[in-house]
Amino acid sequence: MFSKINIVRFLLALLVTASWSPLARADEDIWKSGLNLYVRLTEQDDAASGRPVPNQHPVNLDPAAIANSLIDIQVWDKHWFKKDEIEEVFSPEQARLLGQQLAIALRKASPGQDIVFAVSRTDTKFLGFRDLSYTAGRAFYSNDRLNIIIGDFMRPPDKFQERATSSAGVMEIKYYFRHGRRDDPSDFESAVMTGDGVEVYNEGGKRRLDWLVIDVNRASAARLAEEKAGEEANAPVSDEALRQEAARFAQERREMRLEMARMRKEVGSGQTGAESTAPIESRLKTLDELRQKKLISDEEYERKRQDILNDL
Amino acid sequence: MKPFSTMKLAVAFGTAALAALLTAPANAAIVLGGDNGWEVSYGGFINLFFTQSDFDSQVPACAGPTCSEDSTHMQEGLLPAFHTLTAKSPEIGGLKGTAQITFAPDSSGSKAQRLNKGGAMIDMREVFFNVSGDFGTISAGRTLALFQRQAILKDMTLFGVGALVGPDGGGTSLGRIGFGYVYPDFRTRFTYKTNDINGFNLEVGLFDPQETTGTAAEETDTPQFQTEMTYTTGFEGGSFNAWAGFLWQELEVQASTGGATGDIESFGWNVGVDVKMGGFNVVGSYYDGQALGTLLFPNVAQSYACDAFNCEEAENDGFYVQGTYTFNGKTKLGVSYGESNQDGTATGAPESDNSLWTVGVYHDINSWLKVVAEYDHQDSETLGNEADIFGVGGFILW
């Protein structure tokens, strides 16, 4: 029925098919770790209007400048259950890795090539659990700016499937990430804290929150200046007034960027200034104070608090 | 007894050479938590389900109270508890080593007996090591076999209940084993796997041949062959994965209850696809072959039969299709249907058809806690029953 000779022929045919596959990809790995982490050259994707303008590749950028410009990119997100509303798009480790590898990739890339990447990070979450997540995107240099489109942002791995398969002889699961596209916004819609060389792409008046446009040198310089200001603020200097001024300046910059991001998010979600969260916060604080001073009852407090929250 | 042929001699030499290659780099001392580059990890999960089932006998002339049984039961799902210890070596001379042991105790037993699976024994599912390099990966030891491996790993009932052997049984449930694919089982083998070649991977293996009785009435003097080829590629927002597998084994029946003797040749092939797009996921799997058994290969007692003149293999085939949609990356809704069928033989192997419908919700509360609710309807000539099963349960993972 199925002789031993036929078995050998079957196996050889499989091997030859795999080796001479016509589906060979044109992608070139610049850096790779395991199945799921990489920085890779790939064909330029389509723009919304059709074929995109060729990239300004190859280009020489300083790895440290790229890393510095990425470290400082933050998003503002609304969380009801925690105070810290600011989140880094890239962890310092991710930014350093991308700085090094994107610099190499940008030197090697042709005008018709983009760079796609997937990097991981481990963050401490609720109850101290450490969670791994992946961030993937697309990068290219155009109009004298580094463009990064975020596809998957902090995507968690399928730990249950990983455990089941790794206990079945399959040591690693391959994930396929969304790298973001020029012609189709991804699900990354957090409000980016722009300024200091970091903007979001604006196409015909429509902002693409997933598409970062970075003036690498300016963003890097801003970060270095901020670091310096922070160091000076903490340094034991003789001129106390100067130290306080530097610290205050750094604090004001941070608050201003946060406020700008908040305002953009509100504009994006159709809220008016009168309905913004800042007055609501103020009203909630006032309400808290009134209750603490026992000027209103608990029942009045709860009713009024709900009214305020309904305004959101 | 047949003479030791040139083919068998070549296989024996090949196996010996493979074994020599595998043992060659094993010169590193493992220091747990040491700074010599070794990494040792421990992971696993435990699950338990509450099931409510309604079983009816499929015996045509069955009458009386023993023909049906309603049952409340607390039992594990298709997966037992897994406890996996993995040691990974540093890369030395382009070689990386991995050793893994997985033991799988049960969180439940049958209603008639607290302990199951032969008393206090623990199912040692995996004991193997890998050596990887630019040449690919050579693996030796016991782990999940290749034939139909993808079918079970992509089955949504892997984290559910699926079919049950009966209303009061212990140990794991069947999932879709025998209702869409034949159980690959955890088998001892030497395998070679290529590195990724443009999305392709090929894994071939020499497996310890399987016998039904383990007595002189059966003889297996060549290895069992299994292979699996996979192709995966991604596109923006999704991925495509296809696979094909193959199994072959020869078993010589030297004494049968029917009287005849002869060679029983088991072979099978399987193919499948897994397409993900956004939150949607569609999986399709098909297999065909002979003397595979319906539930478990090579529990071949039912997959061939001998009469006074000859022995004959039964034909087997089966498939399943599955569609799921995942909300917010955490909640998966799924429906699946599958069949496993066997044609009877003139020598007496039984005809046997099984089918299973499954509808399930699988929700990850967080990265270490999963809850599941599932409804299954099974119809099995192999098990002789028809059942409606509702199960709710959960997994903890570390």
Short mmCIF file of N, CA and C in Angstrom, two decimals, chain B residues 18-146:
data_model
loop_
_atom_site.label_atom_id
_atom_site.label_comp_id
_atom_site.label_asym_id
_atom_site.label_seq_id
_atom_site.Cartn_x
_atom_site.Cartn_y
_atom_site.Cartn_z
N LEU B 18 22.55 9.00 15.39
CA LEU B 18 21.78 10.12 15.92
C LEU B 18 21.98 10.22 17.44
N ALA B 19 21.95 9.05 18.09
CA ALA B 19 22.12 9.02 19.55
C ALA B 19 23.52 9.50 19.92
N ALA B 20 24.52 9.10 19.14
CA ALA B 20 25.90 9.53 19.42
C ALA B 20 26.03 11.03 19.28
N LEU B 21 25.38 11.58 18.26
CA LEU B 21 25.43 13.03 18.02
C LEU B 21 24.79 13.79 19.17
N LEU B 22 23.68 13.25 19.68
CA LEU B 22 22.96 13.91 20.75
C LEU B 22 23.76 13.93 22.05
N THR B 23 24.48 12.87 22.33
CA THR B 23 25.19 12.81 23.61
C THR B 23 26.51 13.55 23.56
N ALA B 24 27.01 13.85 22.38
CA ALA B 24 28.33 14.47 22.25
C ALA B 24 28.50 15.78 23.02
N PRO B 25 27.53 16.73 22.93
CA PRO B 25 27.77 18.01 23.59
C PRO B 25 27.37 18.05 25.06
N ALA B 26 26.92 16.93 25.58
CA ALA B 26 26.39 16.94 26.95
C ALA B 26 27.54 16.97 27.95
N ASN B 27 28.28 18.07 27.99
CA ASN B 27 29.44 18.14 28.88
C ASN B 27 29.35 19.30 29.87
N ALA B 28 28.21 19.94 29.91
CA ALA B 28 28.07 21.08 30.81
C ALA B 28 27.44 20.65 32.12
N ALA B 29 27.96 21.18 33.22
CA ALA B 29 27.38 20.89 34.53
C ALA B 29 26.30 21.92 34.82
N ILE B 30 25.13 21.47 35.25
CA ILE B 30 24.03 22.39 35.55
C ILE B 30 24.11 22.82 37.01
N VAL B 31 24.19 24.10 37.25
CA VAL B 31 24.14 24.64 38.61
C VAL B 31 22.89 25.49 38.70
N LEU B 32 21.91 25.04 39.45
CA LEU B 32 20.65 25.79 39.56
C LEU B 32 20.91 27.17 40.14
N GLY B 33 20.46 28.19 39.43
CA GLY B 33 20.63 29.55 39.89
C GLY B 33 22.07 30.05 39.78
N GLY B 34 22.94 29.26 39.14
CA GLY B 34 24.33 29.63 39.01
C GLY B 34 24.54 30.67 37.93
N ASP B 35 25.77 31.05 37.75
CA ASP B 35 26.06 32.11 36.79
C ASP B 35 26.76 31.55 35.56
N ASN B 36 26.54 30.26 35.30
CA ASN B 36 27.21 29.67 34.15
C ASN B 36 26.34 29.69 32.90
N GLY B 37 25.28 30.44 32.93
CA GLY B 37 24.49 30.62 31.72
C GLY B 37 23.28 29.71 31.63
N TRP B 38 23.15 28.74 32.52
CA TRP B 38 21.97 27.88 32.47
C TRP B 38 20.77 28.60 33.05
N GLU B 39 19.61 28.29 32.49
CA GLU B 39 18.36 28.91 32.96
C GLU B 39 17.37 27.79 33.24
N VAL B 40 16.89 27.73 34.46
CA VAL B 40 15.94 26.68 34.84
C VAL B 40 14.63 27.33 35.20
N SER B 41 13.55 26.82 34.62
CA SER B 41 12.25 27.43 34.90
C SER B 41 11.23 26.34 35.26
N TYR B 42 10.22 26.75 35.94
CA TYR B 42 9.14 25.84 36.34
C TYR B 42 7.82 26.53 36.04
N GLY B 43 6.93 25.86 35.33
CA GLY B 43 5.62 26.44 35.02
C GLY B 43 4.57 25.36 34.99
N GLY B 44 3.34 25.79 34.92
CA GLY B 44 2.28 24.79 34.85
C GLY B 44 0.91 25.38 35.00
N PHE B 45 -0.09 24.52 35.08
CA PHE B 45 -1.45 24.96 35.38
C PHE B 45 -2.24 23.83 35.99
N ILE B 46 -3.34 24.20 36.64
CA ILE B 46 -4.27 23.23 37.24
C ILE B 46 -5.67 23.67 36.84
N ASN B 47 -6.53 22.70 36.54
CA ASN B 47 -7.90 23.07 36.17
C ASN B 47 -8.90 22.13 36.82
N LEU B 48 -10.10 22.59 36.94
CA LEU B 48 -11.20 21.73 37.40
C LEU B 48 -12.51 22.27 36.84
N PHE B 49 -13.39 21.33 36.45
CA PHE B 49 -14.69 21.70 35.90
C PHE B 49 -15.81 21.05 36.70
N PHE B 50 -16.93 21.75 36.73
CA PHE B 50 -18.18 21.18 37.23
C PHE B 50 -18.98 20.80 35.99
N THR B 51 -19.30 19.52 35.88
CA THR B 51 -20.05 19.10 34.69
C THR B 51 -21.40 18.53 35.08
N GLN B 52 -22.37 18.81 34.23
CA GLN B 52 -23.71 18.24 34.36
C GLN B 52 -23.99 17.56 33.03
N SER B 53 -24.16 16.24 33.05
CA SER B 53 -24.32 15.52 31.79
C SER B 53 -25.54 14.62 31.81
N ASP B 54 -26.01 14.32 30.60
CA ASP B 54 -27.18 13.46 30.41
C ASP B 54 -26.80 12.43 29.36
N PHE B 55 -26.53 11.21 29.80
CA PHE B 55 -26.06 10.15 28.90
C PHE B 55 -27.20 9.18 28.56
N ASP B 56 -27.24 8.79 27.28
CA ASP B 56 -28.16 7.75 26.82
C ASP B 56 -27.37 6.71 26.06
N SER B 57 -27.73 5.44 26.27
CA SER B 57 -27.04 4.35 25.57
C SER B 57 -27.42 4.36 24.10
N GLN B 58 -26.46 3.96 23.28
CA GLN B 58 -26.76 3.83 21.84
C GLN B 58 -27.06 2.40 21.44
N VAL B 59 -27.06 1.49 22.40
CA VAL B 59 -27.36 0.09 22.08
C VAL B 59 -28.82 0.02 21.62
N PRO B 60 -29.08 -0.47 20.39
CA PRO B 60 -30.44 -0.40 19.82
C PRO B 60 -31.52 -1.04 20.68
N ALA B 61 -31.22 -2.17 21.26
CA ALA B 61 -32.26 -2.88 22.00
C ALA B 61 -32.26 -2.55 23.49
N CYS B 62 -31.52 -1.52 23.85
CA CYS B 62 -31.36 -1.21 25.27
C CYS B 62 -32.68 -0.75 25.88
N ALA B 63 -33.00 -1.28 27.04
CA ALA B 63 -34.21 -0.88 27.75
C ALA B 63 -33.94 -0.96 29.24
N GLY B 64 -34.61 -0.13 30.00
CA GLY B 64 -34.43 -0.19 31.44
C GLY B 64 -33.60 0.95 31.97
N PRO B 65 -33.42 0.97 33.30
CA PRO B 65 -32.75 2.11 33.94
C PRO B 65 -31.28 2.24 33.60
N THR B 66 -30.61 1.19 33.17
CA THR B 66 -29.17 1.29 32.87
C THR B 66 -28.90 1.91 31.51
N CYS B 67 -29.96 2.22 30.78
CA CYS B 67 -29.76 2.76 29.43
C CYS B 67 -29.55 4.27 29.42
N SER B 68 -29.78 4.92 30.54
CA SER B 68 -29.53 6.36 30.59
C SER B 68 -29.07 6.74 31.99
N GLU B 69 -28.30 7.81 32.06
CA GLU B 69 -27.81 8.26 33.37
C GLU B 69 -27.56 9.75 33.34
N ASP B 70 -28.12 10.46 34.31
CA ASP B 70 -27.79 11.87 34.50
C ASP B 70 -26.68 11.94 35.54
N SER B 71 -25.76 12.87 35.35
CA SER B 71 -24.62 12.87 36.24
C SER B 71 -24.14 14.28 36.57
N THR B 72 -23.91 14.52 37.85
CA THR B 72 -23.16 15.69 38.30
C THR B 72 -21.76 15.21 38.65
N HIS B 73 -20.77 15.90 38.15
CA HIS B 73 -19.40 15.39 38.36
C HIS B 73 -18.45 16.57 38.42
N MET B 74 -17.42 16.43 39.21
CA MET B 74 -16.36 17.42 39.23
C MET B 74 -15.09 16.77 38.71
N GLN B 75 -14.60 17.29 37.62
CA GLN B 75 -13.50 16.61 36.94
C GLN B 75 -12.66 17.62 36.15
N GLU B 76 -11.45 17.19 35.81
CA GLU B 76 -10.62 18.05 34.97
C GLU B 76 -11.10 17.97 33.53
N GLY B 77 -10.65 18.93 32.71
CA GLY B 77 -11.04 18.95 31.31
C GLY B 77 -10.12 18.09 30.47
N LEU B 78 -9.96 18.48 29.21
CA LEU B 78 -9.09 17.71 28.31
C LEU B 78 -7.65 17.70 28.82
N LEU B 79 -7.24 18.78 29.46
CA LEU B 79 -5.88 18.83 29.99
C LEU B 79 -5.86 18.41 31.46
N PRO B 80 -4.87 17.63 31.84
CA PRO B 80 -4.66 17.39 33.27
C PRO B 80 -3.91 18.58 33.85
N ALA B 81 -3.49 18.51 35.09
CA ALA B 81 -2.58 19.54 35.60
C ALA B 81 -1.22 19.30 34.97
N PHE B 82 -0.55 20.38 34.58
CA PHE B 82 0.81 20.26 34.02
C PHE B 82 1.79 20.90 34.98
N HIS B 83 2.87 20.20 35.22
CA HIS B 83 3.98 20.77 35.98
C HIS B 83 5.22 20.55 35.15
N THR B 84 5.78 21.63 34.64
CA THR B 84 6.86 21.51 33.67
C THR B 84 8.14 22.16 34.20
N LEU B 85 9.20 21.38 34.19
CA LEU B 85 10.53 21.87 34.55
C LEU B 85 11.36 21.93 33.28
N THR B 86 11.93 23.09 33.01
CA THR B 86 12.71 23.26 31.78
C THR B 86 14.08 23.83 32.14
N ALA B 87 15.10 23.22 31.58
CA ALA B 87 16.47 23.73 31.75
C ALA B 87 17.00 24.10 30.37
N LYS B 88 17.50 25.32 30.24
CA LYS B 88 18.06 25.78 28.97
C LYS B 88 19.53 26.11 29.16
N SER B 89 20.33 25.61 28.23
CA SER B 89 21.78 25.78 28.35
C SER B 89 22.23 27.11 27.77
N PRO B 90 23.43 27.54 28.10
CA PRO B 90 24.02 28.66 27.34
C PRO B 90 24.42 28.14 25.97
N GLU B 91 24.58 29.05 25.04
CA GLU B 91 25.02 28.63 23.70
C GLU B 91 26.53 28.46 23.71
N ILE B 92 26.97 27.27 23.39
CA ILE B 92 28.41 26.98 23.36
C ILE B 92 28.74 26.32 22.03
N GLY B 93 29.63 26.91 21.31
CA GLY B 93 30.01 26.35 20.01
C GLY B 93 28.85 26.27 19.05
N GLY B 94 27.92 27.22 19.14
CA GLY B 94 26.78 27.23 18.22
C GLY B 94 25.68 26.26 18.60
N LEU B 95 25.82 25.58 19.74
CA LEU B 95 24.80 24.61 20.16
C LEU B 95 24.06 25.12 21.39
N LYS B 96 22.75 24.93 21.37
CA LYS B 96 21.92 25.26 22.54
C LYS B 96 21.17 24.00 22.96
N GLY B 97 21.12 23.75 24.24
CA GLY B 97 20.44 22.56 24.74
C GLY B 97 19.24 22.92 25.58
N THR B 98 18.21 22.09 25.50
CA THR B 98 17.01 22.24 26.34
C THR B 98 16.63 20.86 26.87
N ALA B 99 16.34 20.79 28.14
CA ALA B 99 15.84 19.55 28.72
C ALA B 99 14.53 19.86 29.42
N GLN B 100 13.57 18.98 29.30
CA GLN B 100 12.24 19.28 29.87
C GLN B 100 11.58 18.03 30.43
N ILE B 101 10.98 18.21 31.58
CA ILE B 101 10.21 17.13 32.21
C ILE B 101 8.86 17.70 32.59
N THR B 102 7.79 17.04 32.16
CA THR B 102 6.44 17.45 32.53
C THR B 102 5.72 16.28 33.16
N PHE B 103 5.28 16.46 34.39
CA PHE B 103 4.42 15.44 34.98
C PHE B 103 3.02 16.00 35.12
N ALA B 104 2.05 15.10 35.01
CA ALA B 104 0.67 15.55 34.85
C ALA B 104 -0.26 14.80 35.80
N PRO B 105 -0.36 15.26 37.03
CA PRO B 105 -1.30 14.62 37.96
C PRO B 105 -2.75 15.04 37.66
N ASP B 106 -3.67 14.26 38.18
CA ASP B 106 -5.10 14.56 37.98
C ASP B 106 -5.65 15.31 39.18
N SER B 107 -6.52 16.28 38.89
CA SER B 107 -7.18 16.99 39.98
C SER B 107 -8.49 16.31 40.36
N SER B 108 -8.81 15.19 39.71
CA SER B 108 -10.09 14.53 39.98
C SER B 108 -9.96 13.03 39.74
N GLY B 109 -10.94 12.29 40.19
CA GLY B 109 -10.98 10.85 39.96
C GLY B 109 -12.36 10.44 39.54
N SER B 110 -12.54 9.13 39.31
CA SER B 110 -13.88 8.65 38.97
C SER B 110 -14.72 8.66 40.24
N LYS B 111 -16.04 8.57 40.05
CA LYS B 111 -16.92 8.58 41.22
C LYS B 111 -16.72 7.33 42.08
N ALA B 112 -16.25 6.25 41.45
CA ALA B 112 -16.11 4.99 42.17
C ALA B 112 -14.76 4.87 42.86
N GLN B 113 -13.82 5.78 42.55
CA GLN B 113 -12.48 5.61 43.09
C GLN B 113 -11.81 6.99 43.18
N ARG B 114 -11.30 7.33 44.35
CA ARG B 114 -10.66 8.63 44.48
C ARG B 114 -9.43 8.74 43.60
N LEU B 115 -8.59 7.68 43.66
CA LEU B 115 -7.39 7.69 42.84
C LEU B 115 -7.71 7.12 41.47
N ASN B 116 -7.02 7.64 40.49
CA ASN B 116 -7.31 7.19 39.13
C ASN B 116 -6.00 6.92 38.42
N LYS B 117 -6.08 6.51 37.21
CA LYS B 117 -4.90 6.22 36.40
C LYS B 117 -3.97 5.26 37.13
N GLY B 118 -4.51 4.15 37.58
CA GLY B 118 -3.68 3.12 38.19
C GLY B 118 -3.22 3.47 39.59
N GLY B 119 -4.07 4.05 40.38
CA GLY B 119 -3.71 4.36 41.75
C GLY B 119 -3.02 5.69 41.86
N ALA B 120 -1.88 5.73 42.57
CA ALA B 120 -1.23 7.01 42.83
C ALA B 120 -0.20 7.36 41.77
N MET B 121 -0.21 6.68 40.66
CA MET B 121 0.77 6.97 39.62
C MET B 121 0.54 8.34 39.02
N ILE B 122 1.64 8.98 38.61
CA ILE B 122 1.55 10.28 37.95
C ILE B 122 1.93 10.08 36.49
N ASP B 123 1.14 10.67 35.62
CA ASP B 123 1.38 10.55 34.18
C ASP B 123 2.60 11.40 33.81
N MET B 124 3.72 10.77 33.51
CA MET B 124 4.92 11.51 33.09
C MET B 124 4.83 11.73 31.58
N ARG B 125 4.33 12.88 31.22
CA ARG B 125 4.05 13.09 29.79
C ARG B 125 5.30 13.44 28.99
N GLU B 126 6.17 14.23 29.58
CA GLU B 126 7.35 14.67 28.83
C GLU B 126 8.63 14.37 29.59
N VAL B 127 9.55 13.75 28.90
CA VAL B 127 10.92 13.60 29.39
C VAL B 127 11.78 13.63 28.13
N PHE B 128 12.31 14.78 27.79
CA PHE B 128 13.05 14.87 26.52
C PHE B 128 14.10 15.97 26.58
N PHE B 129 15.01 15.92 25.61
CA PHE B 129 15.96 17.02 25.47
C PHE B 129 16.14 17.37 24.01
N ASN B 130 16.46 18.63 23.77
CA ASN B 130 16.69 19.15 22.42
C ASN B 130 18.12 19.67 22.30
N VAL B 131 18.69 19.52 21.13
CA VAL B 131 19.96 20.19 20.81
C VAL B 131 19.72 20.98 19.53
N SER B 132 19.92 22.30 19.62
CA SER B 132 19.63 23.18 18.48
C SER B 132 20.89 23.89 18.00
N GLY B 133 20.90 24.18 16.73
CA GLY B 133 22.00 24.94 16.14
C GLY B 133 21.60 25.41 14.76
N ASP B 134 22.58 25.81 13.98
CA ASP B 134 22.29 26.26 12.62
C ASP B 134 21.68 25.15 11.77
N PHE B 135 21.93 23.92 12.16
CA PHE B 135 21.43 22.76 11.40
C PHE B 135 19.96 22.49 11.66
N GLY B 136 19.40 23.07 12.72
CA GLY B 136 18.02 22.77 13.10
C GLY B 136 17.98 22.28 14.54
N THR B 137 17.01 21.42 14.85
CA THR B 137 16.86 20.90 16.22
C THR B 137 16.73 19.39 16.19
N ILE B 138 17.56 18.73 16.97
CA ILE B 138 17.42 17.29 17.17
C ILE B 138 16.83 17.09 18.56
N SER B 139 15.82 16.26 18.64
CA SER B 139 15.13 16.04 19.91
C SER B 139 15.09 14.57 20.21
N ALA B 140 15.25 14.20 21.48
CA ALA B 140 15.20 12.80 21.89
C ALA B 140 14.44 12.69 23.19
N GLY B 141 13.56 11.70 23.27
CA GLY B 141 12.80 11.48 24.50
C GLY B 141 11.31 11.44 24.20
N ARG B 142 10.51 11.69 25.23
CA ARG B 142 9.06 11.55 25.07
C ARG B 142 8.38 12.91 25.18
N THR B 143 7.55 13.21 24.20
CA THR B 143 6.68 14.38 24.24
C THR B 143 5.52 14.13 23.27
N LEU B 144 4.70 15.15 23.04
CA LEU B 144 3.54 14.96 22.16
C LEU B 144 4.01 14.58 20.76
N ALA B 145 3.40 13.54 20.19
CA ALA B 145 3.81 13.06 18.86
C ALA B 145 3.40 14.05 17.78
N LEU B 146 3.91 13.84 16.58
CA LEU B 146 3.74 14.81 15.50
C LEU B 146 2.39 14.67 14.78
#
